[in-house]
mmCIF file of C-alpha atoms in Angstrom:
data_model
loop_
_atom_site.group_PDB
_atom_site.id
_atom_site.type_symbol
_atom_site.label_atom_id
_atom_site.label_comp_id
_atom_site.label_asym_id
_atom_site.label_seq_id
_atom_site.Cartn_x
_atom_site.Cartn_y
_atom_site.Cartn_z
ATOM 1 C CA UNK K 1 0.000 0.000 0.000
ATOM 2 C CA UNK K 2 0.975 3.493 -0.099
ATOM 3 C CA UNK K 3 3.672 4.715 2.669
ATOM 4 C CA UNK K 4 4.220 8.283 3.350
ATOM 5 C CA UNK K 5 7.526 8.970 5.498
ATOM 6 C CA UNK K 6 8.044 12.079 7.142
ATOM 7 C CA UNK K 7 11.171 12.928 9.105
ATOM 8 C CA UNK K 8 11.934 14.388 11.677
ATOM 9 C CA UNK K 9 9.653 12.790 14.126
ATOM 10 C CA UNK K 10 10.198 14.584 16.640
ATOM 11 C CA UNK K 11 12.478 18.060 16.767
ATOM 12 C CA UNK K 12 13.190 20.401 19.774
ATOM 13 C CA UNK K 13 14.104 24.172 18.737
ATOM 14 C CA UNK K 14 15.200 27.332 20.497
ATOM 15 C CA UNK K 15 12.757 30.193 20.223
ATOM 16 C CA UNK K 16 13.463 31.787 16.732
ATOM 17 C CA UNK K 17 15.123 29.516 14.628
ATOM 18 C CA UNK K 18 13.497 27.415 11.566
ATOM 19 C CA UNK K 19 12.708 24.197 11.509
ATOM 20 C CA UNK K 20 12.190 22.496 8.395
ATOM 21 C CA UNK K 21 9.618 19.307 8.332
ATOM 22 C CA UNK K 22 9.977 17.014 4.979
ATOM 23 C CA UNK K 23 6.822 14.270 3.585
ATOM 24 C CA UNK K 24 8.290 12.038 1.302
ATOM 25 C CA UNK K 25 5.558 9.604 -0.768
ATOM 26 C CA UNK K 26 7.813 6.571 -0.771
ATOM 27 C CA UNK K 27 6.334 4.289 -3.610
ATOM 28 C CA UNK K 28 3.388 6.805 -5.228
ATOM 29 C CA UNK K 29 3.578 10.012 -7.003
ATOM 30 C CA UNK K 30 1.524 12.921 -5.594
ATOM 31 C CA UNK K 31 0.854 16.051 -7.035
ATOM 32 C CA UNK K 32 -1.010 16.999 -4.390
ATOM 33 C CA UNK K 33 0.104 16.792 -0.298
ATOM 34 C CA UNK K 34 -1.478 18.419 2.662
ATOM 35 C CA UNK K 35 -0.118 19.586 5.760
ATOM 36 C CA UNK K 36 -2.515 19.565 9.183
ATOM 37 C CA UNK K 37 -1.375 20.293 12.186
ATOM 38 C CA UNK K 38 -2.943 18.740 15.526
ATOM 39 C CA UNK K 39 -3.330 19.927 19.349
ATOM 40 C CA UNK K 40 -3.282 17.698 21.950
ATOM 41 C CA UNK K 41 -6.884 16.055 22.470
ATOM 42 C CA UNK K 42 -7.841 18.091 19.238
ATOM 43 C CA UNK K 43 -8.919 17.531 15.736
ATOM 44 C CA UNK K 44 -6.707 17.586 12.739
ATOM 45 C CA UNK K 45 -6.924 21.027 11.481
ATOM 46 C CA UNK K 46 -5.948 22.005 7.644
ATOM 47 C CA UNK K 47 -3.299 23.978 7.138
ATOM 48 C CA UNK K 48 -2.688 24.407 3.438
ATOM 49 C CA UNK K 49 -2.830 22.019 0.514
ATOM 50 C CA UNK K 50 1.171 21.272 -1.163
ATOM 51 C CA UNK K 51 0.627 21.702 -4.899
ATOM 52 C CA UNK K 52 3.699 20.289 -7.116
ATOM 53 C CA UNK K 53 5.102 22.875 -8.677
ATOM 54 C CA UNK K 54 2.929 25.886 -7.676
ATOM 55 C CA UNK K 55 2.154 27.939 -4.749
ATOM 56 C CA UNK K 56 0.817 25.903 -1.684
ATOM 57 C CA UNK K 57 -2.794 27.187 -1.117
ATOM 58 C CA UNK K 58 -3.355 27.923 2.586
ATOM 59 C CA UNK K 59 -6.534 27.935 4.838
ATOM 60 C CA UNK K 60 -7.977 30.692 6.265
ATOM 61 C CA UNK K 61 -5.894 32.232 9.410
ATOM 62 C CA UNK K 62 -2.508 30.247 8.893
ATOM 63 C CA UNK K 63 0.013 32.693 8.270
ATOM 64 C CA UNK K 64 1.936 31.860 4.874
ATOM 65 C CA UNK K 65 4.820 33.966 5.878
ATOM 66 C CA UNK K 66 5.128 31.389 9.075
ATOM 67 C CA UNK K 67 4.627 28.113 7.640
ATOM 68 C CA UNK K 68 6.270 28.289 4.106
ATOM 69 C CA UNK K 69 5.762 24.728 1.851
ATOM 70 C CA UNK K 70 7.699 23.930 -0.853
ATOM 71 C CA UNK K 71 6.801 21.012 -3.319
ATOM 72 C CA UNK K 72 9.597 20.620 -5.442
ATOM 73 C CA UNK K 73 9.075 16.856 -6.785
ATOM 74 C CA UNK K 74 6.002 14.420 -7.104
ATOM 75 C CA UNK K 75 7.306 12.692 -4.282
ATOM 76 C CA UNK K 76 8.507 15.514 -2.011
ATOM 77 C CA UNK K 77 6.830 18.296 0.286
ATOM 78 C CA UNK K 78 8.340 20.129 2.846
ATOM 79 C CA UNK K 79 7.078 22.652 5.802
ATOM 80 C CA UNK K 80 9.362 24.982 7.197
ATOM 81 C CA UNK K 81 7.947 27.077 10.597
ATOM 82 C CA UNK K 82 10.409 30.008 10.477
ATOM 83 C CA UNK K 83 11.008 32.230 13.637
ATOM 84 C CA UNK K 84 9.081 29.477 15.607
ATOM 85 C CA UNK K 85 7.758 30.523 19.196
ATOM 86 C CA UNK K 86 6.437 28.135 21.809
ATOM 87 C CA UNK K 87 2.767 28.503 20.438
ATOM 88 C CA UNK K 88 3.727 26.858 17.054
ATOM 89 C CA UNK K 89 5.101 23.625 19.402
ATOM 90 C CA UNK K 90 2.224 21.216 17.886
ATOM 91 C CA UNK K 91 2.323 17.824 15.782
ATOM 92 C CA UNK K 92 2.376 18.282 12.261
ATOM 93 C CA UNK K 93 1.144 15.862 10.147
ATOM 94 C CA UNK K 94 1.222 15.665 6.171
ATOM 95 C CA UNK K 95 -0.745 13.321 4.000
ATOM 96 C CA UNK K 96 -1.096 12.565 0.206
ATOM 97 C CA UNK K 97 -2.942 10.579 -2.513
ATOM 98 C CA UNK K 98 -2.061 7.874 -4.158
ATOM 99 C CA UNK K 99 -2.772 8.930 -7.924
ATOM 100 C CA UNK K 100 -3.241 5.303 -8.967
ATOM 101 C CA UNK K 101 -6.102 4.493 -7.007
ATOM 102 C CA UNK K 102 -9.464 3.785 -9.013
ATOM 103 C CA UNK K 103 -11.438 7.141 -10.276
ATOM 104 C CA UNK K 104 -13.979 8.494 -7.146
ATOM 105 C CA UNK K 105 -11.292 7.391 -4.506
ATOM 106 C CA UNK K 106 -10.151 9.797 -1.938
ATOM 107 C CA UNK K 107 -8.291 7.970 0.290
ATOM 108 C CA UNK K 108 -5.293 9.774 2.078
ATOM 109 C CA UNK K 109 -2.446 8.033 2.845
ATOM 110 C CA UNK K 110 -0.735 10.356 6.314
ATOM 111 C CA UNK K 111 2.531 10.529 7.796
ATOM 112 C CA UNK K 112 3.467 9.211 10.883
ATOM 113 C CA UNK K 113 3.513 13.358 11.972
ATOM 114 C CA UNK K 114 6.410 15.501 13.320
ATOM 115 C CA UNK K 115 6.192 16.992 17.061
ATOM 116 C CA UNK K 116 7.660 20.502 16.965
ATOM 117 C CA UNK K 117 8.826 21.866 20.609
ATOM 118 C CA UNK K 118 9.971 25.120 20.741
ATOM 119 C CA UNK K 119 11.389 25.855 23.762
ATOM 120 C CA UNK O 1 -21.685 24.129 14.016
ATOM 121 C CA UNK O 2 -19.026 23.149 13.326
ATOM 122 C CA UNK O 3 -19.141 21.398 9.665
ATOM 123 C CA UNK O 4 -18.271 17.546 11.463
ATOM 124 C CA UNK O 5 -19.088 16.833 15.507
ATOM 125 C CA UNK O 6 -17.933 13.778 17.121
ATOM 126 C CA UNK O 7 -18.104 13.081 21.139
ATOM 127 C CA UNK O 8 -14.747 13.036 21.963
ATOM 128 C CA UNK O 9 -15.441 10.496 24.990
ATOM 129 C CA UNK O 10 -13.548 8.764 26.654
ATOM 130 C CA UNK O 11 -15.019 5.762 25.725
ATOM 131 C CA UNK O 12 -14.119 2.471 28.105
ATOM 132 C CA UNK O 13 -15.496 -1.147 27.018
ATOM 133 C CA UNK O 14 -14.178 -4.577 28.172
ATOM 134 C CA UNK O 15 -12.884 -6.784 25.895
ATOM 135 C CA UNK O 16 -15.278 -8.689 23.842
ATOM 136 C CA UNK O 17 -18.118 -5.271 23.680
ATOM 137 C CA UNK O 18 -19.444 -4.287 20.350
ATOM 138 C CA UNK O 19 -18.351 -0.431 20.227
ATOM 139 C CA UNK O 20 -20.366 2.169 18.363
ATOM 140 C CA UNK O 21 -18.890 5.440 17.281
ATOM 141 C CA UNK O 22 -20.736 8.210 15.317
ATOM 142 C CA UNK O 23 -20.137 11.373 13.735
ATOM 143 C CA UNK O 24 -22.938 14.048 12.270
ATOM 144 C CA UNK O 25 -22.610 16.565 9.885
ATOM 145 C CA UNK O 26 -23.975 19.671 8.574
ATOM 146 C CA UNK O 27 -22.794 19.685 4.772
ATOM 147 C CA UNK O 28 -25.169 17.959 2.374
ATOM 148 C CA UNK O 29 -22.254 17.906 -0.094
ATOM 149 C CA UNK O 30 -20.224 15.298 1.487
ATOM 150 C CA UNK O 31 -19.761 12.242 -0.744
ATOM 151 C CA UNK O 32 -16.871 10.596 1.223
ATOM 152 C CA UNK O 33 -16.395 9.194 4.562
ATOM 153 C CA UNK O 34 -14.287 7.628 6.607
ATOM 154 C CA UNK O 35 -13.028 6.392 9.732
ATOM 155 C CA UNK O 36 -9.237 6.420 10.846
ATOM 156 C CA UNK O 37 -7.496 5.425 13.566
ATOM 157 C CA UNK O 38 -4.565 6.965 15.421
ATOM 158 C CA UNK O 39 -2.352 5.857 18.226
ATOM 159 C CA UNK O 40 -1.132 8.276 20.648
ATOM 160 C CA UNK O 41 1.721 10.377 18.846
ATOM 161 C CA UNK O 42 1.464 8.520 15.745
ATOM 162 C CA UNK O 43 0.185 9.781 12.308
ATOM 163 C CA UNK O 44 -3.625 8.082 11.088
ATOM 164 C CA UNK O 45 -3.889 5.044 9.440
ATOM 165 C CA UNK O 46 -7.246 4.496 7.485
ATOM 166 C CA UNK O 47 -9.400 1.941 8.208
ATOM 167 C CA UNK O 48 -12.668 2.129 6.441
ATOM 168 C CA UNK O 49 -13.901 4.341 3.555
ATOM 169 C CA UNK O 50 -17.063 4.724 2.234
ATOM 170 C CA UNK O 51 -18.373 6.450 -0.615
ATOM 171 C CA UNK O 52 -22.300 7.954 -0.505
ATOM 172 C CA UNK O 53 -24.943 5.966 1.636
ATOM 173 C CA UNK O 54 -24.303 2.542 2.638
ATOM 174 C CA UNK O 55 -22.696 0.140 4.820
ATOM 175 C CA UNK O 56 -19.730 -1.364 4.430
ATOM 176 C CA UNK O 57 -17.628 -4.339 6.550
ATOM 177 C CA UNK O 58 -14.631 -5.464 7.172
ATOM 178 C CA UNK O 59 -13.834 -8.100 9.323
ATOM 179 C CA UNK O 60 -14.779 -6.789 12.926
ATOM 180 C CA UNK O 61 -15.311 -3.114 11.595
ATOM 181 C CA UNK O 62 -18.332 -2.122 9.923
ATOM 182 C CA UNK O 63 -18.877 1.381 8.283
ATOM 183 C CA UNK O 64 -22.695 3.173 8.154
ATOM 184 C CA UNK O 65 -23.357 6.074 5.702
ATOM 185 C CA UNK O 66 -26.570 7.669 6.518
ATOM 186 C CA UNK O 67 -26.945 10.849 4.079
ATOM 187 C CA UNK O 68 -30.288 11.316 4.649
ATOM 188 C CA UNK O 69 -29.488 11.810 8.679
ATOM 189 C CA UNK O 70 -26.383 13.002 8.104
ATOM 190 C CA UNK O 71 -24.881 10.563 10.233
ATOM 191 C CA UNK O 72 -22.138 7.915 10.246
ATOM 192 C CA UNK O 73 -20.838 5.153 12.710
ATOM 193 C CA UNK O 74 -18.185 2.380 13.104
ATOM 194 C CA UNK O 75 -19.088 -1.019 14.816
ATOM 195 C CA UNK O 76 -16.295 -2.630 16.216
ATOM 196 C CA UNK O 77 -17.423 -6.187 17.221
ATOM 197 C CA UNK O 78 -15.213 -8.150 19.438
ATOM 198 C CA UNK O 79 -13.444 -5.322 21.031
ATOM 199 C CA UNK O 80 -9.652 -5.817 21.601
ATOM 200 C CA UNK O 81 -7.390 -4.160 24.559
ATOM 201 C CA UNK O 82 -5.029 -3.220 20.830
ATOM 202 C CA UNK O 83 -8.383 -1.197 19.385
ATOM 203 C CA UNK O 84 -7.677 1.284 22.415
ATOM 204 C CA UNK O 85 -6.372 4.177 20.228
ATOM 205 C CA UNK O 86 -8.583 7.601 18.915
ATOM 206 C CA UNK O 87 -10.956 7.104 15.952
ATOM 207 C CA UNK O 88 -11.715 10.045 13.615
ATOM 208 C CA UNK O 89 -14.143 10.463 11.561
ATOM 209 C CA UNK O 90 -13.415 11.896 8.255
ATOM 210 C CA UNK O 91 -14.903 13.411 5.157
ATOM 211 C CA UNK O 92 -14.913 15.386 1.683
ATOM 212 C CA UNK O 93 -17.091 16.889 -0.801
ATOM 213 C CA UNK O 94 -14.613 15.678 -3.987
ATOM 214 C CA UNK O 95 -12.405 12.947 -4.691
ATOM 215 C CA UNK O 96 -8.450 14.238 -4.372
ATOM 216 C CA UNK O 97 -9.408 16.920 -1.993
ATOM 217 C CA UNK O 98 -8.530 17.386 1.580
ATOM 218 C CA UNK O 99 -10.425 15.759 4.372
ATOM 219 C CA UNK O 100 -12.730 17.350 7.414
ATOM 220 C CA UNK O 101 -11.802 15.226 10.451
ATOM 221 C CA UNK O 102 -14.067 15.064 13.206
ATOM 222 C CA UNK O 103 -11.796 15.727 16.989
ATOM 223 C CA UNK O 104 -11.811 12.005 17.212
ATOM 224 C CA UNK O 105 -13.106 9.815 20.044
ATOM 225 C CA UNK O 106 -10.592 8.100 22.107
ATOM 226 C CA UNK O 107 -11.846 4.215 23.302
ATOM 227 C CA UNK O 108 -9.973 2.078 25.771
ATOM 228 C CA UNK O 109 -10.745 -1.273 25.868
ATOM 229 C CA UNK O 110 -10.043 -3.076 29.419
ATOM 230 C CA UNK O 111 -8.517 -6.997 29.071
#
């Protein structure tokens, strides 16, 4: 089946600095990858949808600025939280799409997520 | 309203229960539904999807697609102690787009 890997699992940063989260689609092309992000004994909230080759299309109130995505390659998406303070400590979690599933599937394949703690 | 509600619980069974977990929803638009499950600090795996009004099994889990009610549930039968994990509900309007999760309710199932 399809495997998404996403590394680092777990990173520890200084207030300030940039941390830079990468979702790999190990054996499936996606063109499309998106990035949620998840509190503690909350729901998986959208944070932008990872368009190959194009600008990343964020949701409403997530600063782009912030949380810049770069999808360089079918297989590649990456999330970098720039000047990160301790309110952007979270899990991160990105998912994609297998593109060779049958027509009317939407089935997303996720990552085992990244915890961000900035300190 | 939020667009997808789901009691968050906790829920606690002993092992053997039949579990029922539900989710409503407010947008008529949503063709596709599903259920994942996620283990504490681990990414979601899927383990049923559903497309339109139906039901749908698999082994111990069985899927419900009520449109009409807006509703949708997962039957676990023969609950195990390694089904203990959070179950989110999930759902889109088209195939290839992103997915509205529902906060997830988190079961623990007592040996």
């Amino acid at each position: 089946g399809a495997v998404v890997s996403q590394h680092p699992s777990r990173v520890i940063c200084k207030s300030g600095t940039s941390v830079k989260i990468e979702c790999r689609s190990l054996d499936f092309q996606a063109t499309t990858m998106f990035w949620y992000r998840q509190f503690p004994k909350k729901s998986l909230m959208l944070m932008a949808t990872s368009n190959e080759g194009s600008k990343a299309t964020y949701e409403q109130g997530v600063e782009k600025d912030k949380f810049l995505i770069n999808h360089a390659s079918l297989t590649l998406s990456t999330l970098t939280v720039t000047s990160a303070h301790p309110e952007d400590s979270s899990f991160y979690i990105c998912s994609a799409r297998d593109q060779g599933t049958s027509s009317g599937a939407n089935v997303l394949t996720f990552g085992a997520g990244s915890r961000l703690t900035v300190l | 309203q939020k667009e997808v509600e789901q009691d968050p619980g906790p829920l606690s069974v002993p092992e053997g229960a039949i579990v029922s977990l539900n989710c409503t929803y407010s947008n008529s638009a949503f063709q596709y539904f599903m259920w994942y499950r996620q283990y504490s600090r681990k990414g979601p795996e899927l383990l049923m999807y559903t497309y339109s009004s139906g039901n749908k099994e698999d082994g111990r889990f069985t899927a419900q697609v009520d449109k009409s009610s807006k509703y949708i549930s997962l039957f676990i039968r023969d609950s195990q102690p390694s089904d203990s994990a959070t179950y989110l509900c999930a759902m889109s309007t088209q195939a290839g787009t992103a997915l509205i999760f529902g906060k997830g309710t988190t079961l623990s199932v007592s040996s």
